[in-house]
Structures are given as C-alpha cells and as structure tokens.
Amino acid sequence: MNEALFTVENLRVSYPQRSGEGAIWAVDDVSFTLQVGERMGLVGESGCGKSTIGRAIMRLLPPTSRVDGKVIFRGDSVLDLTAMQMQKFRGEAIALIFQDPMTRLDPLMTIGNHCLETLQAHAPELSKQQAKKKALATLEKVKIPASRWNQYPHEFSGGMRQRVAIALALLLNPQLIVADEPTTSLDVTVSAQILQELTRLCAEENMGLLLISHDLAMVAEYCDRIGVMYQGKMVEMGQTETVFANPQHEYTQSLLKAALHIQKENDDQLVTNHNQSHQSPILKVTELQQHYTIEPNFLERLFKSAVQTIKAVDGINLELYPGEILGLVGESGCGKSTLSRTILQLIPPTSGQVEFLGQELTTLSRQEIRSSRRQMQMMFQDPHACLNPAMTVGQSIADPLLIHNLANSTKAKEQVLWMLEKVGLTPAEIYYQRYPSDLSGGQQQRVAIARALITRPKLVICDEPVSMLDASVQTQVLDLMLQLKAEFDLTYLFITHDLWLARFLCDRIAVMHGGKIVELGQTKQIFAHPQHPYTQTLLAAAPLLARV
C-alpha cells in the first residue's frame, strides 16, 4: 500500500488562556489522511478551527499554545522537527497560502524582491537572473504581468495581492499546498483560473491540496474529498459528491441549505427602478476618473522610459436611487474599491463629478467632506482589519457619534447598546465590553455594520462585506442587512465578486471591467441575457452548487 502524503491523528489545539482558565480546544480530536495528488476541502463556520489546523500543520501557532496528537508528513513527525528543519519544511514540503495577503507581505519590499528573497532562502544555487526568470514565470501563471515587478503591495488591489501570495507558495514546487481561503478576495474568473492551475499542478506534479474554504460550490467543484468542521470537531468526512448528495450531519445540512438559499433566484426581489423617472438620484457619478502614475525607477529614468498610467477608474457614469441596492461586480483590480473610495472622497478624483443628495462633493472643503460622511458610510471587506484592536466594541461603535458631535459619552453608550441589540449581538452589555479579538468573523462583521449605521446614514457603500464569512453566517448577515435597510430606509451600493450574492440581494447590477462599466441593468435581465462578452465570461466561470 502506498504511503500517505500527509496524516493528522487525534489533533487537539488550545490557544493560550488567561490565568486560571482551563484549556478550550479550538481543534478537538481531529483526524484525516491526504494521499499523494489528492485534493481535500475543509469547510465550516468562522471560528470552527479550520485555519487553526492549517497553522498547526506549519507550526505557526503562538509558542504557548498546546498541541496534542500527531502530524505526519511522508512518515516524518512534523511536530518533532528542529527549527532548522522546519525552515526548510515550510515552502519546500508544504506551502501555506494565507487568507489575508496584506498582513503577510512586507510593505517595504517590492513584489519582485518578495519572490527573489524566497528563492534565495530556499534555492541559493540559482543566480539572480535565473531566480528572476523563474519568479516572472510563476507570476505570469497567476496573471501578474512583468510590468508590476517593481511595485509595492500597497499599489495592488486585495485580489492582486492574493495572487502574489499564491505565486510565492508555488515558487518552490511544494508537495502539498495548504490554501486557507485562497480566493476570498478574487473574482470568479481569476478564482477559476487559479484553482484550475492548482488542480493541474496537483495532477502533473502529484501535489496534494488542502483547500480551507467557506465556499461550498468551489470545494464541490475542485476537491475529491470534503471534511466538515463544527466547533473544533470534524463532524463529517467523505467523497465530495456523496457528502453533497446525502449530507449526514445536521450542520452539513444547514450549510448546504444556506448556500443554496443564496444561490437561488430571488423571485420576491423588489424592483425599485419602476419609479426612478419620478425620483432624483441619491448619488450621481459623472465621467469620474481616477488615474495613477507609476514613477520610473533610476534605471528607467536613465533610459527615459515613459511614465506608466493606470486608469483605475476611467470615465464612470452611475446613478443610485433612494431605497435600491445596486450591485457593482467585476474582477479584482478592475477599480471597484477605488471607485467607492473616490465616491467617498477618501481619494480626490483625477476628474469628474460626484453628486450626493444634490451636493457636489468634489468642490467641498475637507471639513465639509467630513461632515457629509455622516450621511454616507462604508462597510469594509475585512472587519478585523478596520476595527481598532485596542478599542472595545462599544468604543469602536461610539467613535463616529463622537467624531460628528452627535452625542455625549452617556447618550453615545445608550445608542450603541441599542444598536448592538439591532445587529443581534446580545446581551449588548457583554458585547459592549469585548474586544474584536474576542469575536468570530461573523460577529466582527455585525460590529462593522453597527458602526456604519450608528450615524443614521442615507447611503451605505458595502465593499465585499460578507466575502470572508461561511454560507450560514453570510445568510444571517445578509438577512440582517435587508432587515436594517427596511428599518432605517437605507440605500446600498453593494460591491462584490460573488455573482450569486449579487443576484440574491441587488435590484440592479453594474459590471465593471478595466476601470469602466461595461454593462448595467436589472438583475434578472443581466443574468438572463448578458450582453457584454465579459459579463458572459463571469457568469460562465461562477461555481454553482446546482451544477455539481
């Protein structure tokens, strides 16, 4: 019988606890085996222990964490390797792709230098020229052109940074890739390309893949086997087709039900556009442009290289009407997030106009812009990154009230407790005192929603607000957003790369590609009769559970 590539036996992991507290197992008696060339998916809600398994495998947990059980790679115990052996093991034997690439990339290093540093550490026999050639070929696999070699992480979109992280994992041709939500911030076309590339490598190089994800459709499409985790335990394991066709555990059943709920066509969707001719738009964007120039480096200046211009937003015209949900979809790097930040005047536009509630924002002073933001709030993709870890939940939510002088500290606390109840964080008094690190991803997103709504805005710009959540929590948060929309008379600009999410939630959809809106129309019309070739490509690439 062939030796297994990778085995986990009775793994238990407990994070450092406050003094006097007993061990709480984040991973509790988990066992599984991965064969050479096999692709296994690991799914479950945020906080169930999926990522902890990935970090335990690579011995990247805090030093005082307690780890019991066995982790065996090709017959060797990973937990018994020396520090020097682990340095070689990470990257060459097993590579880990993290969910949030921005926290894994050095902001002071160019993308090229990230690649060269990795190769120099593990393959010192390569010359700098050979290393660069290999790095450029790997970057090309994940659709990053050679022209971006000298740029820094902050000059890339979230999706582009994720592609860099995947390229760094592929550089050393590992035998197993542990991919922890590797396509969370990527659009469906790039996700499909990268997962196709990963699965091709698995087949050609006999490389194993452990895909940690909350995207059930993606796991169904690309994995041979699936393990379902709940509260630290592996509650179901089997061949993907078998588990999806006949789920045994009630948690697996609820996950599938929630995912299918989001992917089904929403026949009850409200169409708000019928009366648009009688309404003034709440937001009107006219010929908006946001161009960036890439300054040439010393050598390029010597050879008088032309200055590169990136047209992140290139002549956008858009109207958003009171009470509607307008979806903005498109690939990572197409300009969606840049457009939202330009609308908010977080970055001044190169040219064009942004009219909100009849007021032209591009001509306002800094103080006037700040005042206008009370009525126009933003919900970000990663709630953990936009919540101050040193502030309690109560302080974070109260902050906008104090910034805009809308309440004193006593009134602010009353309003925050009321809002915590509204977003389902009860008992409110307990959550008021907690810190972001004490909360799961879904709970953090509820805090972010509360913070966005505390000033009673008219417009909320939602930038991928549920992309990091599993299907069951996604459904809860989306239902909450719809409930609050009705209660607070909100208008949403909903930015997403998840087409089924857009179909479920949005009245109209604008498809963005290369800084331009290439198609705009009623949601049902876009899905039934996509006109632009790019929209057709997006729809064809989107994984759908019903197809599995």
XYZ file of C-alpha atoms in Angstrom:
548
model
C 0.000 0.000 0.000
C 1.317 3.460 -0.912
C 2.466 5.687 1.923
C 0.104 8.576 2.670
C 1.396 12.051 1.834
C 0.028 13.598 4.979
C -1.717 12.350 8.123
C -3.278 14.130 11.091
C -4.087 11.909 14.086
C -6.164 12.974 17.095
C -5.050 16.599 16.753
C -6.051 18.900 19.609
C -5.081 22.575 19.784
C -5.682 25.026 22.624
C -4.711 28.687 22.430
C -3.075 30.490 25.399
C -5.708 31.216 28.061
C -5.886 33.848 30.776
C -4.502 32.628 34.101
C -6.886 30.410 35.961
C -8.889 29.402 32.848
C -8.898 25.790 31.702
C -7.963 24.682 28.190
C -10.541 25.426 25.474
C -9.920 23.243 22.448
C -10.035 25.222 19.172
C -9.378 21.897 17.414
C -10.698 18.851 19.248
C -9.587 15.315 18.301
C -9.410 15.777 14.517
C -8.005 13.025 12.272
C -7.682 12.761 8.488
C -5.322 11.470 5.803
C -4.351 13.029 2.480
C -2.962 10.869 -0.337
C -0.394 11.953 -2.933
C -2.093 14.128 -5.571
C -5.399 14.250 -3.643
C -7.430 17.417 -3.234
C -9.345 17.741 0.017
C -11.664 20.553 1.074
C -12.127 21.657 4.681
C -15.287 23.677 5.318
C -17.111 25.113 8.318
C -18.181 28.332 10.004
C -15.775 31.059 11.072
C -14.160 30.110 14.376
C -14.674 26.353 13.895
C -10.923 25.612 13.813
C -10.221 25.289 10.054
C -7.423 27.869 9.948
C -6.032 26.619 13.270
C -5.433 23.224 11.633
C -3.555 24.959 8.784
C -1.342 26.836 11.240
C -0.787 23.773 13.446
C 0.399 21.806 10.410
C 3.008 24.510 9.721
C 3.791 25.080 13.443
C 2.815 28.730 13.192
C 0.733 28.878 16.377
C 1.650 31.129 19.344
C 4.511 29.488 21.291
C 2.416 28.884 24.416
C -0.360 27.087 22.502
C -0.966 23.482 23.494
C -0.820 20.950 20.649
C -1.564 17.237 21.198
C -1.707 14.422 18.653
C 0.341 13.624 15.559
C 1.076 15.437 12.283
C 2.914 13.095 9.888
C 4.352 14.135 6.502
C 5.714 11.240 4.397
C 6.415 9.235 7.524
C 8.135 12.049 9.473
C 6.622 13.713 12.553
C 6.269 17.429 11.794
C 5.841 18.279 15.481
C 9.319 16.809 16.212
C 11.273 18.680 13.506
C 14.010 21.074 14.646
C 13.805 24.828 13.920
C 16.289 24.430 11.018
C 14.324 21.505 9.585
C 11.076 23.470 9.868
C 12.591 26.377 7.930
C 13.266 24.034 5.015
C 9.978 22.173 5.500
C 7.923 25.362 5.152
C 7.764 26.194 1.482
C 9.613 23.175 0.069
C 7.493 20.363 1.561
C 4.283 22.233 2.445
C 3.378 25.780 1.402
C 0.665 27.790 3.133
C -1.436 30.389 1.339
C -2.985 32.765 3.886
C -6.393 34.399 3.683
C -5.195 37.975 4.197
C -2.146 38.646 1.994
C -1.651 42.255 3.114
C -0.560 41.133 6.577
C 1.846 38.564 5.057
C 3.614 40.849 2.581
C 6.351 43.281 3.664
C 5.123 46.813 2.801
C 8.754 47.956 2.323
C 9.599 45.297 -0.288
C 8.659 45.242 -3.956
C 6.769 42.246 -5.307
C 9.904 41.211 -7.210
C 12.014 41.283 -4.069
C 9.462 39.125 -2.237
C 9.947 36.464 -4.917
C 13.742 36.771 -5.001
C 14.029 36.579 -1.207
C 12.006 33.350 -1.141
C 14.108 31.754 -3.872
C 17.408 32.912 -2.367
C 16.462 31.405 1.016
C 15.494 28.001 -0.412
C 17.406 27.774 -3.715
C 20.693 29.689 -3.228
C 22.245 27.835 -6.178
C 20.125 29.936 -8.582
C 21.725 33.081 -9.997
C 19.748 36.301 -9.618
C 18.884 36.154 -13.328
C 17.668 32.547 -13.066
C 15.671 33.380 -9.948
C 14.019 36.360 -11.636
C 13.154 34.272 -14.707
C 11.526 31.591 -12.525
C 9.699 34.233 -10.465
C 8.339 36.040 -13.544
C 7.087 32.735 -14.996
C 5.297 31.945 -11.714
C 3.763 35.445 -11.504
C 2.552 35.022 -15.091
C 0.705 31.837 -14.024
C -1.403 33.925 -11.633
C -1.899 36.712 -14.209
C 0.502 39.299 -12.765
C 2.401 40.968 -15.635
C 6.157 41.586 -15.538
C 5.468 45.354 -15.556
C 4.340 45.109 -11.885
C 7.703 43.644 -10.727
C 8.960 46.860 -9.088
C 5.696 47.804 -7.372
C 4.889 47.532 -3.673
C 1.981 45.644 -2.009
C 0.002 48.841 -1.309
C -0.076 49.530 -5.069
C -2.032 46.317 -5.672
C -5.713 45.598 -5.083
C -6.664 42.964 -2.485
C -7.186 40.366 -5.195
C -3.869 41.168 -6.856
C -2.084 40.801 -3.509
C -3.710 37.401 -3.098
C -2.336 36.379 -6.476
C 1.142 37.392 -5.268
C 0.679 35.218 -2.148
C -0.311 32.257 -4.330
C 2.698 32.828 -6.612
C 5.026 32.834 -3.572
C 3.544 29.496 -2.480
C 4.048 27.957 -5.935
C 7.651 29.202 -6.342
C 9.286 26.223 -4.600
C 7.134 23.465 -6.158
C 5.919 22.093 -2.786
C 4.474 18.592 -2.404
C 1.420 19.888 -0.532
C -0.309 23.259 -0.575
C -2.468 24.277 2.359
C -4.660 27.031 0.925
C -6.551 28.959 3.622
C -9.366 30.823 1.822
C -7.013 31.498 -1.142
C -9.613 33.134 -3.372
C -11.695 35.096 -0.838
C -10.871 38.466 -2.437
C -10.774 37.258 -6.054
C -13.455 37.429 -8.709
C -14.867 34.237 -10.196
C -12.774 34.269 -13.378
C -9.442 34.674 -11.568
C -10.562 32.194 -8.865
C -11.350 29.663 -11.558
C -8.002 30.261 -13.315
C -6.008 29.891 -10.083
C -7.869 26.819 -8.852
C -7.583 25.234 -12.286
C -3.845 25.963 -12.130
C -3.595 24.469 -8.620
C -5.548 21.354 -9.598
C -3.470 20.979 -12.795
C -0.286 21.103 -10.699
C -1.748 18.536 -8.321
C -2.277 16.180 -11.267
C 1.022 16.857 -13.059
C 3.320 17.115 -10.014
C 1.442 14.651 -7.775
C 0.991 17.548 -5.381
C -1.614 17.431 -2.610
C -4.041 20.264 -1.888
C -5.819 21.011 1.382
C -8.325 23.732 0.497
C -9.739 25.532 3.544
C -12.802 27.470 2.463
C -16.329 28.576 3.290
C -17.267 28.467 -0.417
C -19.125 25.180 -0.746
C -19.586 25.456 -4.521
C -15.850 25.959 -5.038
C -14.960 22.984 -2.827
C -17.552 20.862 -4.633
C -16.031 21.751 -7.996
C -12.330 21.308 -7.202
C -11.971 18.776 -4.345
C -12.118 14.965 -4.343
C -12.999 14.750 -0.644
C -14.557 17.098 1.883
C -14.319 17.404 5.658
C -16.909 19.457 7.556
C -15.853 21.075 10.831
C -18.080 22.398 13.593
C -16.972 23.751 16.983
C -13.484 22.283 16.652
C -14.585 18.792 15.625
C -14.694 17.014 12.264
C -18.392 16.164 12.080
C -18.488 14.709 8.565
C -15.958 13.374 6.073
C -16.366 11.685 2.705
C -16.212 11.867 -1.057
C -17.413 15.298 -2.167
C -20.252 14.013 -4.358
C -21.507 11.712 -1.612
C -21.484 14.384 1.101
C -23.253 16.952 -1.080
C -25.817 14.441 -2.362
C -26.601 12.968 1.038
C -25.268 15.029 3.980
C -25.496 13.104 7.251
C -24.774 15.695 9.954
C -27.347 18.403 10.673
C -24.655 21.102 10.471
C -23.657 19.983 6.950
C -27.330 20.039 6.006
C -27.701 23.601 7.337
C -24.573 24.779 5.452
C -25.882 23.372 2.177
C -29.328 24.843 2.773
C -27.828 28.304 3.415
C -25.578 28.155 0.335
C -28.438 27.064 -1.919
C -30.625 29.804 -0.413
C -28.111 32.463 -1.535
C -27.654 30.870 -4.969
C -31.331 30.546 -5.768
C -33.009 33.194 -7.904
C -34.881 35.655 -5.727
C -38.405 35.808 -7.120
C -39.508 38.110 -4.301
C -36.850 40.678 -5.156
C -38.187 44.210 -5.028
C -37.726 46.155 -8.235
C -37.249 49.747 -7.201
C -36.481 51.055 -10.649
C -40.050 51.400 -11.912
C -40.426 54.780 -10.255
C -36.929 56.104 -10.960
C -38.219 58.513 -13.558
C -40.105 60.287 -10.737
C -37.179 60.337 -8.295
C -33.945 62.248 -8.009
C -30.892 60.011 -7.590
C -29.355 59.953 -4.106
C -25.952 59.566 -5.779
C -24.918 60.673 -9.254
C -21.440 59.996 -10.640
C -20.491 61.756 -13.885
C -17.411 60.973 -16.007
C -15.451 60.047 -12.895
C -11.766 59.273 -13.415
C -9.082 58.048 -11.036
C -5.705 57.705 -12.745
C -2.420 56.744 -11.105
C 1.083 57.200 -12.491
C 3.873 54.713 -11.815
C 7.074 56.669 -11.425
C 10.069 55.166 -13.308
C 12.949 53.904 -11.171
C 16.539 55.142 -11.506
C 17.451 52.872 -14.433
C 14.177 53.564 -16.239
C 14.791 57.307 -15.873
C 18.287 56.860 -17.320
C 16.815 55.186 -20.393
C 13.996 57.774 -20.486
C 11.253 55.183 -20.057
C 7.737 56.533 -20.414
C 5.701 57.155 -17.244
C 3.037 54.440 -16.878
C -0.531 55.459 -16.148
C -3.008 53.079 -14.512
C -6.605 54.063 -15.262
C -8.211 52.526 -12.172
C -11.494 54.381 -12.774
C -11.940 55.528 -16.347
C -14.993 57.659 -17.097
C -17.700 56.174 -14.855
C -21.312 57.342 -15.122
C -23.657 55.968 -12.487
C -26.906 56.853 -10.740
C -28.143 55.312 -7.488
C -31.756 55.855 -6.400
C -33.216 56.026 -2.867
C -34.040 52.640 -1.396
C -32.388 50.487 -4.040
C -29.495 48.039 -3.829
C -27.100 48.486 -6.725
C -24.539 45.723 -7.157
C -21.082 46.506 -8.524
C -19.338 43.361 -9.785
C -16.081 42.729 -11.593
C -12.646 41.189 -11.300
C -10.065 42.108 -8.666
C -8.131 45.167 -9.805
C -10.936 46.412 -12.087
C -11.449 49.543 -9.959
C -14.475 48.671 -7.776
C -12.893 49.594 -4.438
C -11.111 52.603 -5.955
C -14.482 53.845 -7.237
C -16.025 53.525 -3.771
C -13.158 55.422 -2.136
C -13.357 58.137 -4.782
C -17.118 58.491 -4.238
C -16.426 58.992 -0.521
C -13.663 61.493 -1.392
C -11.161 59.438 0.586
C -9.036 59.973 -2.509
C -9.650 63.030 -4.719
C -10.640 62.152 -8.303
C -8.459 62.931 -11.301
C -11.571 64.412 -12.916
C -15.343 64.106 -12.963
C -18.173 64.820 -10.528
C -19.775 63.095 -7.538
C -23.170 64.476 -6.523
C -24.680 63.211 -3.256
C -28.084 64.398 -2.008
C -27.874 67.223 -4.553
C -24.455 68.421 -3.327
C -21.311 68.314 -5.468
C -18.672 66.622 -3.275
C -15.566 67.253 -5.364
C -15.671 71.012 -4.632
C -16.125 70.751 -0.850
C -13.526 71.628 1.755
C -12.028 68.879 3.921
C -14.294 69.861 6.826
C -17.413 69.852 4.599
C -16.484 66.436 3.170
C -16.030 65.060 6.667
C -19.469 66.365 7.600
C -21.057 64.758 4.502
C -19.708 61.351 5.509
C -22.203 61.216 8.350
C -24.812 60.504 5.646
C -22.570 58.194 3.608
C -20.861 55.336 5.441
C -18.741 52.368 4.358
C -18.664 48.710 5.293
C -15.298 47.124 4.545
C -14.336 43.630 3.408
C -12.248 42.670 6.416
C -13.905 43.796 9.671
C -10.940 42.671 11.759
C -8.592 44.986 9.857
C -10.865 48.036 10.194
C -11.617 47.648 13.910
C -9.022 49.037 16.313
C -7.776 46.037 18.363
C -7.077 48.325 21.347
C -10.669 49.622 21.472
C -13.651 47.751 22.870
C -16.647 47.031 20.662
C -18.546 49.806 22.451
C -15.784 52.352 21.849
C -15.488 51.413 18.153
C -19.204 51.842 17.501
C -19.458 55.055 19.549
C -16.488 56.651 17.803
C -18.428 58.043 14.774
C -21.019 59.631 17.109
C -18.268 61.450 18.987
C -16.372 62.418 15.795
C -19.508 64.033 14.343
C -20.567 65.558 17.704
C -23.872 63.692 17.576
C -23.898 62.622 21.233
C -22.048 62.940 24.515
C -20.496 59.824 26.075
C -23.614 58.904 28.081
C -26.010 59.246 25.120
C -23.482 57.502 22.856
C -23.418 54.440 25.137
C -27.238 54.281 25.125
C -27.303 54.414 21.322
C -24.512 51.821 20.994
C -26.291 49.360 23.308
C -29.498 49.852 21.286
C -27.605 49.277 18.021
C -25.893 46.146 19.381
C -29.363 44.740 20.051
C -30.400 45.662 16.490
C -27.491 43.744 14.919
C -28.094 40.695 17.104
C -25.147 40.992 19.490
C -26.879 40.152 22.754
C -26.595 40.571 25.659
C -25.487 44.013 24.487
C -23.776 44.931 27.789
C -21.398 41.963 27.444
C -20.502 42.647 23.795
C -20.040 46.343 24.592
C -17.038 45.429 26.789
C -15.452 42.908 24.427
C -12.536 43.440 22.042
C -12.508 42.477 18.320
C -10.113 39.583 19.053
C -12.803 38.037 21.309
C -15.269 37.776 18.412
C -15.761 35.436 15.460
C -15.660 36.780 11.895
C -19.446 36.975 11.691
C -19.658 38.841 14.999
C -16.945 41.279 13.876
C -18.945 41.982 10.721
C -22.022 42.732 12.828
C -19.924 45.243 14.797
C -18.823 46.801 11.476
C -22.487 47.070 10.410
C -23.415 48.697 13.723
C -20.547 51.170 13.377
C -21.603 52.067 9.812
C -25.241 52.626 10.819
C -24.774 54.439 14.124
C -24.758 57.896 12.432
C -28.043 57.071 10.611
C -26.628 57.424 7.067
C -28.721 57.557 3.901
C -26.207 55.600 1.778
C -24.018 52.650 2.801
C -21.230 51.518 0.491
C -20.614 47.829 1.186
C -17.217 46.638 -0.080
C -17.318 42.810 -0.066
C -18.909 42.802 3.425
C -19.561 39.042 3.620
C -16.812 37.568 1.442
C -14.889 36.211 4.468
C -17.910 34.520 6.059
C -19.202 30.955 5.646
C -22.553 30.350 3.974
C -24.656 30.093 7.145
C -23.210 33.297 8.663
C -23.403 35.031 5.256
C -27.124 34.322 5.178
C -27.580 35.708 8.699
C -25.651 38.899 7.905
C -27.424 39.436 4.559
C -30.838 38.935 6.161
C -29.778 41.420 8.857
C -28.706 43.954 6.195
C -32.066 43.624 4.422
C -33.949 43.984 7.710
C -31.951 47.109 8.670
C -32.354 48.536 5.160
C -36.134 48.484 5.599
C -35.988 49.779 9.174
C -33.538 52.642 8.544
C -34.621 53.450 4.954
C -31.129 52.713 3.598
C -29.683 52.679 0.093
C -26.847 50.226 -0.610
C -24.039 50.252 -3.142
C -23.006 46.609 -2.813
C -19.559 45.739 -4.166
C -18.954 42.024 -4.636
C -17.225 39.463 -6.820
C -19.856 36.843 -5.915
C -22.410 36.879 -8.722
C -24.940 34.690 -6.914
C -24.780 37.015 -3.939
C -25.445 39.957 -6.256
C -28.405 38.151 -7.823
C -29.818 37.325 -4.391
C -29.518 40.853 -2.993
C -29.434 43.502 -5.729
C -32.128 45.282 -7.736
C -29.688 46.373 -10.448
C -26.169 45.293 -11.360
C -23.301 47.270 -12.876
C -20.499 45.156 -14.341
C -17.059 46.785 -14.139
C -14.071 45.821 -16.260
C -10.796 47.669 -16.783
C -11.984 50.794 -14.947
C -15.186 51.093 -17.000
C -18.785 49.980 -16.532
C -19.370 47.646 -19.458
C -22.952 46.620 -18.624
C -25.705 47.996 -16.388
C -29.256 46.770 -15.966
C -31.909 44.994 -13.941
C -30.504 41.976 -12.114
C -32.783 39.430 -13.771
C -32.060 40.893 -17.180
C -28.283 40.750 -16.669
C -28.444 37.090 -15.613
C -30.946 36.017 -18.251
C -29.451 37.919 -21.203
C -25.900 39.155 -20.539
C -24.879 41.431 -23.407
C -21.169 42.095 -22.897
C -18.636 39.272 -23.503
C -17.018 39.947 -20.116
C -20.367 39.536 -18.294
C -20.888 36.268 -20.174
C -17.402 35.092 -19.105
C -18.110 35.983 -15.450
C -21.383 34.057 -15.423
C -19.828 31.011 -17.103
C -16.986 30.905 -14.537
C -19.120 31.248 -11.380
C -19.303 27.922 -9.476
C -22.885 26.892 -8.760
C -23.928 24.151 -6.353
C -26.839 23.205 -8.600
C -24.307 22.263 -11.297
C -22.397 19.912 -9.001
